[in-house]
Amino acid sequence: MYIGSQSLMKKYDQCLLDNGYTILELVDKASQCLLKHMNGEYFSLLCGPGNNGADGLSLAIKLNNLGKKVDVYIFEDQNHLSQANRYYLDLCYEYGIHVVLLNDDILDEVMDEISHSDIIVDAMFGFGLNSSPRGLYQSVIEEINQLYDQNIIAIDIPTGLDCNTGTPYQSVVCATQTITLSAMKNGFLNPDSISFTGEVILEILDVNDVFEEAGLYLLADDKVVAPMLKSRRFDGHKGDYGRVILIAGCQDYRASLLSAKVCLAGMVIRL
């Protein structure tokens, strides 16, 4: 499993483009990964102006083709959309999907519609967000967070969560599930982020492997660590396998106590 910061994920996307993929192909592959997790009949998709929003629009088309009820809510003036967003939004219109351009005047009506859906999809912003959502975005986030009984699925990362640190900006979507694409985001290593991500599921796009080319780092799991562990003799003593020096603070501090317990299998010298 690979881990990526905001800058590394941007580099990863660029590597895919440099390897011959188009952004339209990548969005299509992303929505195909997302589709398998959409268990319901009525979907409300909140789509921003960038490629995260394009993922949501492409997903809306696939859901519509399966006969699902789909409502798409977009935020931006249609003159400020990414290439992929424009392409898939035009397809949504061609397929006759219900598309609503959000504004403050219809927010109450829209939230009433959304409250009846089986799944709300957060496709407002991806990992590139660097500040708290403002204006209508903030209002929508605060409203959907009040829908406690709704399933909210975030695409890649909940809108308003810092990709690098896992800390929230002023307003952040509280998702019940996050389908993250290609690699785990660095911020997900922060245990507090689960309050906003809910269950995190990693989906790998069907593309060439460019993880190392992009410089993403590998999370050490059982498969990585196990080959590094030396086998022990049945009559071996803990002193035969090295010693541990533990440099810790006050003995009353919990971190010191936990560190000491971890080292119990070795020979510990406390300084």
Short mmCIF file of C-alpha atoms in Angstrom, two decimals:
data_model
loop_
_atom_site.label_atom_id
_atom_site.label_comp_id
_atom_site.label_asym_id
_atom_site.label_seq_id
_atom_site.Cartn_x
_atom_site.Cartn_y
_atom_site.Cartn_z
CA MET A 1 0.00 0.00 0.00
CA TYR A 2 1.41 3.37 -1.02
CA ILE A 3 1.05 6.68 0.81
CA GLY A 4 1.01 10.10 -0.81
CA SER A 5 1.09 13.71 0.33
CA GLN A 6 -0.66 16.42 -1.65
CA SER A 7 2.46 17.18 -3.72
CA LEU A 8 3.21 13.50 -4.34
CA MET A 9 -0.34 12.78 -5.47
CA LYS A 10 -0.10 15.67 -7.94
CA LYS A 11 3.16 14.21 -9.18
CA TYR A 12 1.53 10.78 -9.46
CA ASP A 13 -1.28 12.18 -11.62
CA GLN A 14 1.26 13.96 -13.81
CA CYS A 15 3.25 10.74 -14.23
CA LEU A 16 0.13 9.01 -15.52
CA LEU A 17 -0.43 11.81 -18.01
CA ASP A 18 3.21 11.64 -19.06
CA ASN A 19 2.76 7.90 -19.62
CA GLY A 20 0.10 8.53 -22.25
CA TYR A 21 -3.17 8.51 -20.32
CA THR A 22 -5.64 11.33 -20.91
CA ILE A 23 -7.45 13.01 -18.06
CA LEU A 24 -10.77 11.77 -19.49
CA GLU A 25 -9.50 8.18 -19.35
CA LEU A 26 -8.31 8.60 -15.77
CA VAL A 27 -11.64 10.05 -14.65
CA ASP A 28 -13.48 7.15 -16.33
CA LYS A 29 -11.25 4.63 -14.55
CA ALA A 30 -11.73 6.42 -11.23
CA SER A 31 -15.53 6.36 -11.53
CA GLN A 32 -15.40 2.67 -12.43
CA CYS A 33 -13.61 2.02 -9.14
CA LEU A 34 -16.18 4.07 -7.26
CA LEU A 35 -19.17 2.39 -8.85
CA LYS A 36 -18.73 -0.92 -7.03
CA HIS A 37 -19.30 0.82 -3.68
CA MET A 38 -22.55 2.53 -4.63
CA ASN A 39 -25.22 0.39 -2.97
CA GLY A 40 -28.54 2.15 -3.25
CA GLU A 41 -31.23 3.37 -5.61
CA TYR A 42 -31.25 7.15 -5.14
CA PHE A 43 -28.04 9.18 -5.27
CA SER A 44 -27.30 12.86 -4.74
CA LEU A 45 -23.90 13.94 -6.05
CA LEU A 46 -22.36 17.26 -5.00
CA CYS A 47 -19.81 18.17 -7.66
CA GLY A 48 -17.21 20.92 -7.61
CA PRO A 49 -15.55 22.48 -10.67
CA GLY A 50 -12.37 20.39 -10.83
CA ASN A 51 -11.41 16.80 -11.54
CA ASN A 52 -12.85 15.54 -8.25
CA GLY A 53 -16.15 16.91 -9.47
CA ALA A 54 -15.51 15.23 -12.83
CA ASP A 55 -15.16 11.90 -11.01
CA GLY A 56 -18.59 12.52 -9.51
CA LEU A 57 -20.14 13.46 -12.86
CA SER A 58 -18.71 10.37 -14.55
CA LEU A 59 -20.04 8.27 -11.66
CA ALA A 60 -23.47 9.87 -12.09
CA ILE A 61 -23.56 8.76 -15.72
CA LYS A 62 -22.67 5.18 -14.80
CA LEU A 63 -25.33 5.11 -12.08
CA ASN A 64 -27.89 6.55 -14.47
CA ASN A 65 -27.05 3.86 -17.03
CA LEU A 66 -27.80 1.26 -14.36
CA GLY A 67 -31.28 2.69 -13.90
CA LYS A 68 -30.59 4.46 -10.60
CA LYS A 69 -32.21 7.74 -9.66
CA VAL A 70 -29.50 10.40 -9.83
CA ASP A 71 -29.49 14.09 -8.91
CA VAL A 72 -26.37 16.14 -9.64
CA TYR A 73 -25.71 19.44 -7.87
CA ILE A 74 -22.97 21.68 -9.21
CA PHE A 75 -21.60 24.87 -7.66
CA GLU A 76 -19.63 26.85 -10.14
CA ASP A 77 -20.39 29.09 -13.09
CA GLN A 78 -20.06 26.72 -16.03
CA ASN A 79 -17.34 28.95 -17.53
CA HIS A 80 -14.90 27.89 -14.78
CA LEU A 81 -14.75 24.11 -15.12
CA SER A 82 -11.81 21.81 -15.71
CA GLN A 83 -11.59 20.09 -19.09
CA ALA A 84 -12.78 16.75 -17.71
CA ASN A 85 -15.52 18.42 -15.68
CA ARG A 86 -16.89 20.20 -18.74
CA TYR A 87 -16.79 17.00 -20.80
CA TYR A 88 -18.67 14.86 -18.28
CA LEU A 89 -21.13 17.62 -17.38
CA ASP A 90 -22.09 17.94 -21.04
CA LEU A 91 -22.60 14.15 -21.10
CA CYS A 92 -24.87 14.42 -18.07
CA TYR A 93 -27.04 16.88 -19.98
CA GLU A 94 -27.04 14.60 -23.04
CA TYR A 95 -28.20 11.65 -20.92
CA GLY A 96 -31.00 13.74 -19.42
CA ILE A 97 -29.64 13.50 -15.87
CA HIS A 98 -31.21 15.92 -13.39
CA VAL A 99 -28.57 18.65 -12.96
CA VAL A 100 -29.08 21.60 -10.59
CA LEU A 101 -26.86 24.69 -10.48
CA LEU A 102 -26.73 25.50 -6.78
CA ASN A 103 -27.29 28.94 -5.35
CA ASP A 104 -28.27 30.31 -1.95
CA ASP A 105 -31.88 30.97 -2.97
CA ILE A 106 -32.68 27.28 -3.53
CA LEU A 107 -30.49 25.79 -0.78
CA ASP A 108 -33.37 24.86 1.53
CA GLU A 109 -35.26 23.18 -1.29
CA VAL A 110 -32.14 21.30 -2.41
CA MET A 111 -31.34 20.07 1.08
CA ASP A 112 -34.87 18.70 1.39
CA GLU A 113 -34.34 16.76 -1.86
CA ILE A 114 -30.94 15.48 -0.76
CA SER A 115 -32.30 14.30 2.58
CA HIS A 116 -34.42 11.70 0.75
CA SER A 117 -31.54 10.10 -1.14
CA ASP A 118 -29.92 6.80 -0.15
CA ILE A 119 -26.36 8.04 -0.62
CA ILE A 120 -24.84 11.51 -0.77
CA VAL A 121 -21.57 11.66 -2.72
CA ASP A 122 -19.04 14.35 -1.83
CA ALA A 123 -17.22 15.24 -5.06
CA MET A 124 -16.69 18.91 -4.24
CA PHE A 125 -12.91 19.09 -3.85
CA GLY A 126 -10.14 16.51 -3.84
CA PHE A 127 -6.71 16.44 -2.23
CA GLY A 128 -5.69 19.81 -3.73
CA LEU A 129 -7.71 21.95 -1.32
CA ASN A 130 -5.50 24.33 0.71
CA SER A 131 -8.02 26.34 2.71
CA SER A 132 -11.42 26.07 4.29
CA PRO A 133 -14.39 25.87 1.92
CA ARG A 134 -16.23 29.19 1.92
CA GLY A 135 -19.53 30.67 0.82
CA LEU A 136 -22.04 28.23 -0.64
CA TYR A 137 -19.63 25.29 -0.19
CA GLN A 138 -19.44 25.96 3.53
CA SER A 139 -23.22 26.27 3.79
CA VAL A 140 -23.78 22.96 1.99
CA ILE A 141 -21.19 21.15 4.12
CA GLU A 142 -22.77 22.38 7.32
CA GLU A 143 -26.22 21.35 6.09
CA ILE A 144 -25.29 17.81 4.99
CA ASN A 145 -23.44 17.23 8.26
CA GLN A 146 -26.81 17.69 9.96
CA LEU A 147 -28.22 14.69 8.05
CA TYR A 148 -27.13 12.20 10.68
CA ASP A 149 -28.98 9.23 9.21
CA GLN A 150 -27.59 9.64 5.68
CA ASN A 151 -24.74 7.69 4.13
CA ILE A 152 -22.16 10.18 2.89
CA ILE A 153 -19.41 8.84 0.64
CA ALA A 154 -16.43 11.08 -0.03
CA ILE A 155 -14.49 10.64 -3.25
CA ASP A 156 -10.75 10.43 -2.50
CA ILE A 157 -10.84 12.67 0.59
CA PRO A 158 -13.61 14.49 2.47
CA THR A 159 -13.91 18.09 1.35
CA GLY A 160 -12.30 20.33 3.95
CA LEU A 161 -9.79 17.78 5.29
CA ASP A 162 -6.09 18.62 4.94
CA CYS A 163 -4.49 15.94 2.75
CA ASN A 164 -1.09 16.24 4.45
CA THR A 165 -2.04 16.42 8.12
CA GLY A 166 -5.51 14.90 8.40
CA THR A 167 -6.67 17.94 10.34
CA PRO A 168 -9.90 19.72 9.40
CA TYR A 169 -10.23 23.19 8.03
CA GLN A 170 -13.05 25.31 9.46
CA SER A 171 -15.69 23.32 7.56
CA VAL A 172 -15.25 19.66 6.61
CA VAL A 173 -17.56 16.92 5.38
CA CYS A 174 -18.13 14.20 7.98
CA ALA A 175 -18.30 11.17 5.70
CA THR A 176 -19.44 7.71 6.70
CA GLN A 177 -17.10 6.23 4.10
CA THR A 178 -14.22 7.51 1.98
CA ILE A 179 -13.23 5.80 -1.27
CA THR A 180 -9.67 6.98 -1.78
CA LEU A 181 -8.02 6.49 -5.15
CA SER A 182 -4.55 5.18 -6.08
CA ALA A 183 -2.90 5.66 -2.68
CA MET A 184 -3.75 6.37 0.93
CA LYS A 185 -3.47 10.04 1.72
CA ASN A 186 -0.81 11.14 4.17
CA GLY A 187 -3.42 12.74 6.43
CA PHE A 188 -5.19 9.41 6.93
CA LEU A 189 -2.26 8.31 9.10
CA ASN A 190 -3.53 10.82 11.65
CA PRO A 191 -5.90 8.72 13.78
CA ASP A 192 -8.11 11.75 14.42
CA SER A 193 -8.96 11.91 10.70
CA ILE A 194 -11.34 8.95 11.05
CA SER A 195 -13.88 11.33 12.57
CA PHE A 196 -14.23 12.83 9.09
CA THR A 197 -13.32 9.98 6.73
CA GLY A 198 -15.36 7.21 8.31
CA GLU A 199 -14.29 3.87 6.85
CA VAL A 200 -11.48 4.35 4.32
CA ILE A 201 -11.36 2.03 1.31
CA LEU A 202 -8.42 2.13 -1.10
CA GLU A 203 -9.11 1.59 -4.80
CA ILE A 204 -6.26 1.22 -7.30
CA LEU A 205 -6.93 2.49 -10.81
CA ASP A 206 -6.41 0.09 -13.72
CA VAL A 207 -3.28 1.88 -14.96
CA ASN A 208 0.44 1.27 -15.27
CA ASP A 209 2.37 1.23 -12.01
CA VAL A 210 4.04 4.64 -11.56
CA PHE A 211 4.11 4.72 -7.77
CA GLU A 212 7.89 4.61 -7.49
CA GLU A 213 8.35 6.92 -10.46
CA ALA A 214 6.18 9.48 -8.66
CA GLY A 215 8.09 8.98 -5.40
CA LEU A 216 5.22 7.70 -3.28
CA TYR A 217 6.32 5.82 -0.21
CA LEU A 218 5.33 2.33 0.80
CA LEU A 219 3.50 1.68 4.04
CA ALA A 220 5.26 -1.01 6.02
CA ASP A 221 2.73 -3.77 6.61
CA ASP A 222 3.08 -7.45 7.54
CA LYS A 223 4.16 -8.41 4.03
CA VAL A 224 6.96 -5.86 4.06
CA VAL A 225 8.19 -6.42 7.60
CA ALA A 226 7.98 -10.23 7.85
CA PRO A 227 10.91 -10.96 5.46
CA MET A 228 13.11 -8.62 7.51
CA LEU A 229 12.63 -10.51 10.76
CA LYS A 230 15.34 -13.01 11.59
CA SER A 231 14.25 -16.44 12.72
CA ARG A 232 15.05 -17.25 16.36
CA ARG A 233 16.50 -20.40 17.81
CA PHE A 234 14.14 -22.41 19.98
CA ASP A 235 16.58 -22.03 22.91
CA GLY A 236 17.50 -18.42 22.17
CA HIS A 237 17.66 -15.82 24.92
CA LYS A 238 16.45 -12.26 24.43
CA GLY A 239 19.97 -11.05 25.05
CA ASP A 240 21.13 -12.93 21.94
CA TYR A 241 19.21 -10.68 19.60
CA GLY A 242 20.51 -7.21 20.35
CA ARG A 243 19.76 -4.54 22.89
CA VAL A 244 17.47 -1.53 22.97
CA ILE A 245 18.34 1.88 24.34
CA LEU A 246 15.21 3.74 25.37
CA ILE A 247 15.56 7.48 25.79
CA ALA A 248 12.35 8.74 27.37
CA GLY A 249 10.97 11.47 29.58
CA CYS A 250 9.53 11.27 33.06
CA GLN A 251 8.54 7.79 34.16
CA ASP A 252 5.05 9.09 34.94
CA TYR A 253 4.45 10.02 31.31
CA ARG A 254 2.27 7.59 29.40
CA ALA A 255 4.52 7.69 26.32
CA SER A 256 7.49 6.56 28.42
CA LEU A 257 5.48 3.71 29.93
CA LEU A 258 4.19 2.51 26.57
CA SER A 259 7.66 2.65 25.04
CA ALA A 260 9.07 0.62 27.90
CA LYS A 261 6.39 -2.03 27.49
CA VAL A 262 7.19 -2.33 23.79
CA CYS A 263 10.81 -3.00 24.68
CA LEU A 264 10.12 -5.73 27.24
CA ALA A 265 11.11 -8.45 24.77
CA GLY A 266 14.59 -6.91 24.52
CA MET A 267 17.32 -5.77 26.88
CA VAL A 268 16.47 -2.21 27.83
CA ILE A 269 18.92 0.38 29.11
CA ARG A 270 17.07 3.45 30.35
CA LEU A 271 18.85 6.80 30.16
#
